[in-house]
Amino acid sequence: QTECAGKSYAILAYRESIGRTWHLFRYPGIRPDSDMYTLSWPFRPWKNPKSIADGDDIRTYIREAADEFGIEKNIQFGHRVVSAAWSTDDARWTVTSQVGDTTVTQTASFLYLCSGYYNYDKGYQPDFPGIDTFKGQVIHPQFWPEDLDYDGKEVVVIGSGATAVTLIPSMADKVKHITMLQRSPSYIIALPDEDKIADVMRKVLPDGFAHRAIRRKNAAFSVGMYLYCQRFPNASRKMLTKQAAKKLPDGYDLGTHFNPKYNPWDQRLCIVPNGDLFKTIRSGKASIVTDHIN
């Protein structure tokens, strides 16, 4: 938009609004699993005090950036791209999209695919034998009903990844009890949702300088943490387990529920802002079962 002012472009978006992932997913507590100083754009530094932000704040940030730079006028919503064909003779792409019942064809000299990996129409749903006889509600986080009432109910969340550890603290105040059913444990680390060092940097440095400094600081921490975990797996396992033990009830079965078979950072660490998952378990409103569904 700013550096190729003489070029014309179009963004074809299947959904009907800006935000993509943050427009699609609306389950309680939706947030990223990385800090926003790393994820935000250098041309529009993140100024929200929350480093691990809420989904609504990220959606607002994206919309405001598109509005500020005049990008939204080039977005064509409701376009499901069904084919793209290259012509060597014409040196052009022909892109065909479906808009309702209408087929739309456009050409371009350059095509960039940002399709992601979600199936927007149907999220992955395992086939659990007997699920048709279950008398409760079965909810997929990708299609969270706006009017879902779970007050006073007993809830089971299947899985132990970023979505599960986000849902459980966010639902705990209203449910009777909530259980995280995990087939195998994940490493979970508690980090503050507000970055105090970043707050100081943003106060004393211009926006652009502050953004770069904070981003480099956070990248150095992430890379350093990764390298430490890979080089010293036993020590890092003890560190993560010790942190969890401090925040969980005395005598909690860490060996079963917080001791994965793999080494730290062989898979991504799950972040829980301010240790909210641990606090919810400690309160008695949530529990973990490490087992499998037949």
Tab-separated table of C-alpha atoms in Angstrom:
chain	number	residue	atom	x	y	z
A	1	GLN	CA	0.000	0.000	0.000
A	2	THR	CA	2.788	2.448	0.883
A	3	GLU	CA	5.772	1.242	-1.163
A	4	CYS	CA	4.026	0.098	-4.365
A	5	ALA	CA	1.572	2.948	-4.756
A	6	GLY	CA	1.374	2.482	-8.522
A	7	LYS	CA	0.257	-1.134	-8.283
A	8	SER	CA	-3.358	-2.275	-8.136
A	9	TYR	CA	-4.235	-5.202	-5.900
A	10	ALA	CA	-7.152	-7.102	-4.447
A	11	ILE	CA	-7.440	-9.250	-1.333
A	12	LEU	CA	-9.973	-12.063	-1.719
A	13	ALA	CA	-11.412	-13.055	1.660
A	14	TYR	CA	-13.791	-15.957	2.160
A	15	ARG	CA	-15.198	-14.525	5.375
A	16	GLU	CA	-17.434	-11.453	5.527
A	17	SER	CA	-15.339	-9.363	7.893
A	18	ILE	CA	-11.761	-8.437	8.748
A	19	GLY	CA	-10.029	-10.486	11.407
A	20	ARG	CA	-9.728	-13.978	9.975
A	21	THR	CA	-8.801	-16.293	12.882
A	22	TRP	CA	-9.879	-13.613	15.368
A	23	HIS	CA	-13.182	-13.210	13.544
A	24	LEU	CA	-13.796	-16.971	13.306
A	25	PHE	CA	-12.945	-18.099	16.841
A	26	ARG	CA	-15.175	-16.627	19.580
A	27	TYR	CA	-14.851	-19.099	22.438
A	28	PRO	CA	-14.358	-17.702	25.974
A	29	GLY	CA	-10.892	-16.307	26.628
A	30	ILE	CA	-9.665	-16.567	23.022
A	31	ARG	CA	-6.105	-15.197	22.875
A	32	PRO	CA	-2.785	-15.828	21.093
A	33	ASP	CA	-0.075	-18.122	22.420
A	34	SER	CA	2.664	-15.579	21.614
A	35	ASP	CA	3.154	-12.021	22.795
A	36	MET	CA	1.665	-9.234	20.691
A	37	TYR	CA	4.885	-7.218	20.556
A	38	THR	CA	6.261	-10.084	18.466
A	39	LEU	CA	3.101	-10.627	16.421
A	40	SER	CA	2.222	-6.980	15.734
A	41	TRP	CA	3.338	-5.030	12.667
A	42	PRO	CA	6.411	-2.751	12.769
A	43	PHE	CA	4.429	-0.082	10.888
A	44	ARG	CA	1.767	-0.026	13.639
A	45	PRO	CA	3.350	-0.849	17.013
A	46	TRP	CA	1.230	-2.601	19.631
A	47	LYS	CA	0.272	-0.117	22.391
A	48	ASN	CA	-2.173	-2.157	24.449
A	49	PRO	CA	-0.724	-2.843	27.941
A	50	LYS	CA	-1.580	-6.530	27.582
A	51	SER	CA	1.283	-8.406	25.963
A	52	ILE	CA	-0.796	-11.607	25.794
A	53	ALA	CA	-3.917	-9.951	24.470
A	54	ASP	CA	-7.583	-10.887	24.172
A	55	GLY	CA	-9.018	-11.865	20.795
A	56	ASP	CA	-11.311	-8.816	20.712
A	57	ASP	CA	-8.327	-6.481	21.143
A	58	ILE	CA	-6.434	-8.163	18.311
A	59	ARG	CA	-9.465	-7.940	16.026
A	60	THR	CA	-9.754	-4.220	16.811
A	61	TYR	CA	-6.024	-3.737	16.131
A	62	ILE	CA	-6.343	-5.383	12.696
A	63	ARG	CA	-9.422	-3.360	11.772
A	64	GLU	CA	-7.852	-0.072	12.853
A	65	ALA	CA	-4.683	-0.803	10.860
A	66	ALA	CA	-6.710	-1.605	7.723
A	67	ASP	CA	-8.690	1.601	8.186
A	68	GLU	CA	-5.639	3.767	8.884
A	69	PHE	CA	-3.798	2.645	5.749
A	70	GLY	CA	-6.845	2.528	3.476
A	71	ILE	CA	-6.586	-1.201	2.835
A	72	GLU	CA	-10.174	-2.291	3.419
A	73	LYS	CA	-11.372	-0.794	0.121
A	74	ASN	CA	-9.227	-3.398	-1.652
A	75	ILE	CA	-10.667	-6.369	0.251
A	76	GLN	CA	-13.348	-8.348	-1.562
A	77	PHE	CA	-15.282	-10.242	1.101
A	78	GLY	CA	-17.273	-13.414	0.543
A	79	HIS	CA	-14.936	-14.760	-2.169
A	80	ARG	CA	-14.183	-18.467	-1.971
A	81	VAL	CA	-11.255	-19.070	-4.340
A	82	VAL	CA	-11.833	-22.330	-6.216
A	83	SER	CA	-8.999	-22.297	-8.769
A	84	ALA	CA	-5.895	-20.457	-9.918
A	85	ALA	CA	-4.303	-21.100	-13.322
A	86	TRP	CA	-1.052	-19.687	-14.731
A	87	SER	CA	-0.659	-18.741	-18.400
A	88	THR	CA	2.940	-18.604	-19.602
A	89	ASP	CA	1.913	-16.926	-22.861
A	90	ASP	CA	0.117	-14.113	-21.062
A	91	ALA	CA	2.324	-14.138	-17.952
A	92	ARG	CA	-0.883	-13.867	-15.916
A	93	TRP	CA	-2.743	-15.773	-13.263
A	94	THR	CA	-6.443	-16.373	-13.718
A	95	VAL	CA	-8.155	-16.654	-10.338
A	96	THR	CA	-11.694	-17.993	-10.107
A	97	SER	CA	-13.783	-17.489	-6.992
A	98	GLN	CA	-17.326	-18.306	-5.958
A	99	VAL	CA	-19.412	-15.489	-4.485
A	100	GLY	CA	-22.724	-17.005	-3.468
A	101	ASP	CA	-24.145	-18.438	-6.677
A	102	THR	CA	-21.957	-16.239	-8.886
A	103	THR	CA	-18.602	-17.209	-10.401
A	104	VAL	CA	-16.085	-14.362	-10.537
A	105	THR	CA	-12.880	-14.433	-12.607
A	106	GLN	CA	-9.957	-12.037	-12.115
A	107	THR	CA	-6.399	-11.904	-13.473
A	108	ALA	CA	-3.153	-10.863	-11.854
A	109	SER	CA	0.572	-10.863	-12.592
A	110	PHE	CA	1.409	-11.942	-9.049
A	111	LEU	CA	-0.492	-14.280	-6.739
A	112	TYR	CA	0.139	-14.678	-3.024
A	113	LEU	CA	-1.654	-17.421	-1.068
A	114	CYS	CA	-2.549	-16.713	2.574
A	115	SER	CA	-5.037	-19.535	2.976
A	116	GLY	CA	-3.893	-20.792	6.379
A	117	TYR	CA	-4.713	-24.305	7.481
A	118	TYR	CA	-8.241	-24.106	8.905
A	119	ASN	CA	-11.267	-25.659	7.283
A	120	TYR	CA	-13.635	-22.755	7.851
A	121	ASP	CA	-16.736	-24.849	7.225
A	122	LYS	CA	-15.942	-27.842	9.405
A	123	GLY	CA	-13.360	-28.155	12.149
A	124	TYR	CA	-11.800	-31.542	12.867
A	125	GLN	CA	-14.168	-33.694	14.904
A	126	PRO	CA	-12.980	-37.185	15.987
A	127	ASP	CA	-15.473	-40.020	15.642
A	128	PHE	CA	-16.236	-41.043	19.233
A	129	PRO	CA	-18.343	-44.222	19.271
A	130	GLY	CA	-21.585	-43.635	21.181
A	131	ILE	CA	-21.484	-39.848	20.877
A	132	ASP	CA	-24.977	-39.952	19.378
A	133	THR	CA	-26.351	-41.289	22.693
A	134	PHE	CA	-24.728	-38.561	24.794
A	135	LYS	CA	-27.525	-36.421	26.236
A	136	GLY	CA	-25.470	-33.302	26.893
A	137	GLN	CA	-24.225	-30.709	24.416
A	138	VAL	CA	-21.165	-31.285	22.249
A	139	ILE	CA	-19.478	-27.995	21.304
A	140	HIS	CA	-16.598	-27.446	18.889
A	141	PRO	CA	-14.596	-24.300	19.798
A	142	GLN	CA	-14.512	-23.253	16.134
A	143	PHE	CA	-18.308	-22.946	16.172
A	144	TRP	CA	-18.962	-21.589	19.662
A	145	PRO	CA	-22.628	-20.530	20.000
A	146	GLU	CA	-23.051	-16.910	21.105
A	147	ASP	CA	-25.876	-17.856	23.471
A	148	LEU	CA	-24.275	-20.980	24.979
A	149	ASP	CA	-25.429	-21.367	28.586
A	150	TYR	CA	-23.086	-23.391	30.787
A	151	ASP	CA	-24.040	-21.888	34.150
A	152	GLY	CA	-23.927	-24.531	36.874
A	153	LYS	CA	-23.074	-27.349	34.458
A	154	GLU	CA	-20.368	-29.988	34.549
A	155	VAL	CA	-18.062	-29.581	31.566
A	156	VAL	CA	-15.336	-31.763	30.044
A	157	VAL	CA	-12.787	-30.144	27.738
A	158	ILE	CA	-11.023	-32.700	25.549
A	159	GLY	CA	-7.384	-31.831	24.931
A	160	SER	CA	-4.541	-30.025	26.690
A	161	GLY	CA	-3.277	-27.559	24.097
A	162	ALA	CA	-3.605	-23.798	23.841
A	163	THR	CA	-7.395	-23.867	23.328
A	164	ALA	CA	-8.022	-26.099	26.343
A	165	VAL	CA	-5.826	-24.141	28.756
A	166	THR	CA	-7.563	-20.954	27.598
A	167	LEU	CA	-11.116	-22.263	27.907
A	168	ILE	CA	-10.876	-23.740	31.398
A	169	PRO	CA	-10.015	-20.590	33.424
A	170	SER	CA	-12.418	-18.530	31.299
A	171	MET	CA	-15.384	-20.826	31.978
A	172	ALA	CA	-14.614	-21.742	35.584
A	173	ASP	CA	-16.535	-18.914	37.274
A	174	LYS	CA	-19.858	-20.041	35.799
A	175	VAL	CA	-19.642	-23.845	35.675
A	176	LYS	CA	-20.304	-26.266	38.498
A	177	HIS	CA	-17.033	-28.003	37.651
A	178	ILE	CA	-14.802	-28.258	34.590
A	179	THR	CA	-12.438	-31.111	33.728
A	180	MET	CA	-9.569	-31.130	31.247
A	181	LEU	CA	-9.330	-34.611	29.757
A	182	GLN	CA	-5.895	-35.098	28.241
A	183	ARG	CA	-4.497	-38.137	26.483
A	184	SER	CA	-0.984	-36.978	27.382
A	185	PRO	CA	0.317	-33.979	29.356
A	186	SER	CA	1.683	-30.770	27.869
A	187	TYR	CA	4.368	-28.498	29.282
A	188	ILE	CA	2.688	-25.377	30.644
A	189	ILE	CA	4.469	-22.188	31.658
A	190	ALA	CA	2.978	-19.220	33.511
A	191	LEU	CA	3.912	-15.753	32.238
A	192	PRO	CA	2.504	-12.315	33.116
A	193	ASP	CA	-0.009	-10.982	30.610
A	194	GLU	CA	1.501	-7.495	30.962
A	195	ASP	CA	5.160	-6.850	30.155
A	196	LYS	CA	6.470	-4.318	32.711
A	197	ILE	CA	9.788	-3.862	30.902
A	198	ALA	CA	7.920	-3.170	27.657
A	199	ASP	CA	5.753	-0.602	29.465
A	200	VAL	CA	8.876	1.303	30.554
A	201	MET	CA	10.387	1.128	27.053
A	202	ARG	CA	7.219	2.495	25.492
A	203	LYS	CA	7.230	5.424	27.917
A	204	VAL	CA	10.833	6.511	27.292
A	205	LEU	CA	11.364	5.575	23.616
A	206	PRO	CA	9.600	6.654	20.395
A	207	ASP	CA	7.050	4.116	19.166
A	208	GLY	CA	9.211	2.671	16.389
A	209	PHE	CA	12.327	2.294	18.531
A	210	ALA	CA	10.322	0.859	21.413
A	211	HIS	CA	8.661	-1.689	19.136
A	212	ARG	CA	11.993	-2.919	17.763
A	213	ALA	CA	13.617	-3.041	21.191
A	214	ILE	CA	10.730	-4.943	22.792
A	215	ARG	CA	10.507	-7.338	19.866
A	216	ARG	CA	14.237	-8.110	20.053
A	217	LYS	CA	14.022	-8.581	23.820
A	218	ASN	CA	11.134	-11.026	23.485
A	219	ALA	CA	12.752	-12.856	20.576
A	220	ALA	CA	15.973	-13.221	22.588
A	221	PHE	CA	13.993	-14.629	25.525
A	222	SER	CA	12.101	-17.089	23.298
A	223	VAL	CA	15.212	-18.275	21.470
A	224	GLY	CA	17.165	-18.475	24.714
A	225	MET	CA	14.403	-20.499	26.363
A	226	TYR	CA	14.249	-22.846	23.384
A	227	LEU	CA	18.024	-23.386	23.301
A	228	TYR	CA	18.185	-23.925	27.074
A	229	CYS	CA	15.394	-26.517	26.951
A	230	GLN	CA	16.993	-28.352	24.043
A	231	ARG	CA	20.482	-28.314	25.525
A	232	PHE	CA	19.492	-29.051	29.124
A	233	PRO	CA	16.248	-31.052	28.919
A	234	ASN	CA	16.430	-32.511	32.424
A	235	ALA	CA	17.111	-29.157	34.065
A	236	SER	CA	14.376	-27.415	32.074
A	237	ARG	CA	11.905	-30.206	32.893
A	238	LYS	CA	12.654	-29.701	36.603
A	239	MET	CA	12.264	-25.933	36.233
A	240	LEU	CA	8.840	-26.206	34.571
A	241	THR	CA	7.662	-28.876	37.020
A	242	LYS	CA	8.858	-26.812	39.987
A	243	GLN	CA	6.971	-23.752	38.735
A	244	ALA	CA	3.779	-25.806	38.372
A	245	ALA	CA	4.225	-27.355	41.830
A	246	LYS	CA	4.416	-23.909	43.457
A	247	LYS	CA	1.095	-22.888	41.931
A	248	LEU	CA	-0.834	-26.148	42.464
A	249	PRO	CA	-2.277	-27.693	45.649
A	250	ASP	CA	0.167	-29.496	47.949
A	251	GLY	CA	0.677	-33.117	46.953
A	252	TYR	CA	-0.769	-32.623	43.465
A	253	ASP	CA	0.040	-35.546	41.136
A	254	LEU	CA	2.520	-33.750	38.882
A	255	GLY	CA	3.984	-37.014	37.612
A	256	THR	CA	0.698	-37.961	35.960
A	257	HIS	CA	-0.696	-34.619	34.813
A	258	PHE	CA	2.300	-32.340	34.179
A	259	ASN	CA	5.138	-34.648	33.148
A	260	PRO	CA	5.118	-35.215	29.355
A	261	LYS	CA	7.075	-38.108	27.827
A	262	TYR	CA	8.870	-35.729	25.447
A	263	ASN	CA	11.468	-33.115	26.381
A	264	PRO	CA	10.594	-29.429	26.814
A	265	TRP	CA	10.274	-27.567	23.497
A	266	ASP	CA	10.159	-30.781	21.451
A	267	GLN	CA	6.637	-29.409	21.173
A	268	ARG	CA	5.525	-25.836	21.771
A	269	LEU	CA	5.148	-24.700	25.386
A	270	CYS	CA	1.622	-23.701	26.401
A	271	ILE	CA	1.471	-20.245	27.992
A	272	VAL	CA	-1.047	-19.501	30.743
A	273	PRO	CA	-1.267	-15.749	31.528
A	274	ASN	CA	-0.635	-15.022	35.212
A	275	GLY	CA	-0.886	-18.760	35.924
A	276	ASP	CA	-4.674	-18.647	35.544
A	277	LEU	CA	-5.013	-22.389	34.837
A	278	PHE	CA	-3.078	-23.278	37.989
A	279	LYS	CA	-5.188	-20.866	40.057
A	280	THR	CA	-8.401	-22.432	38.726
A	281	ILE	CA	-7.215	-25.938	39.643
A	282	ARG	CA	-6.149	-24.720	43.072
A	283	SER	CA	-9.600	-23.214	43.658
A	284	GLY	CA	-11.211	-26.633	43.158
A	285	LYS	CA	-13.377	-25.510	40.215
A	286	ALA	CA	-11.229	-27.408	37.680
A	287	SER	CA	-9.437	-30.723	37.552
A	288	ILE	CA	-7.318	-32.737	35.125
A	289	VAL	CA	-7.836	-36.343	34.082
A	290	THR	CA	-5.011	-37.981	32.135
A	291	ASP	CA	-6.575	-40.891	30.260
A	292	HIS	CA	-8.117	-41.651	26.878
A	293	ILE	CA	-11.557	-42.038	25.347
A	294	ASN	CA	-12.325	-45.607	24.289
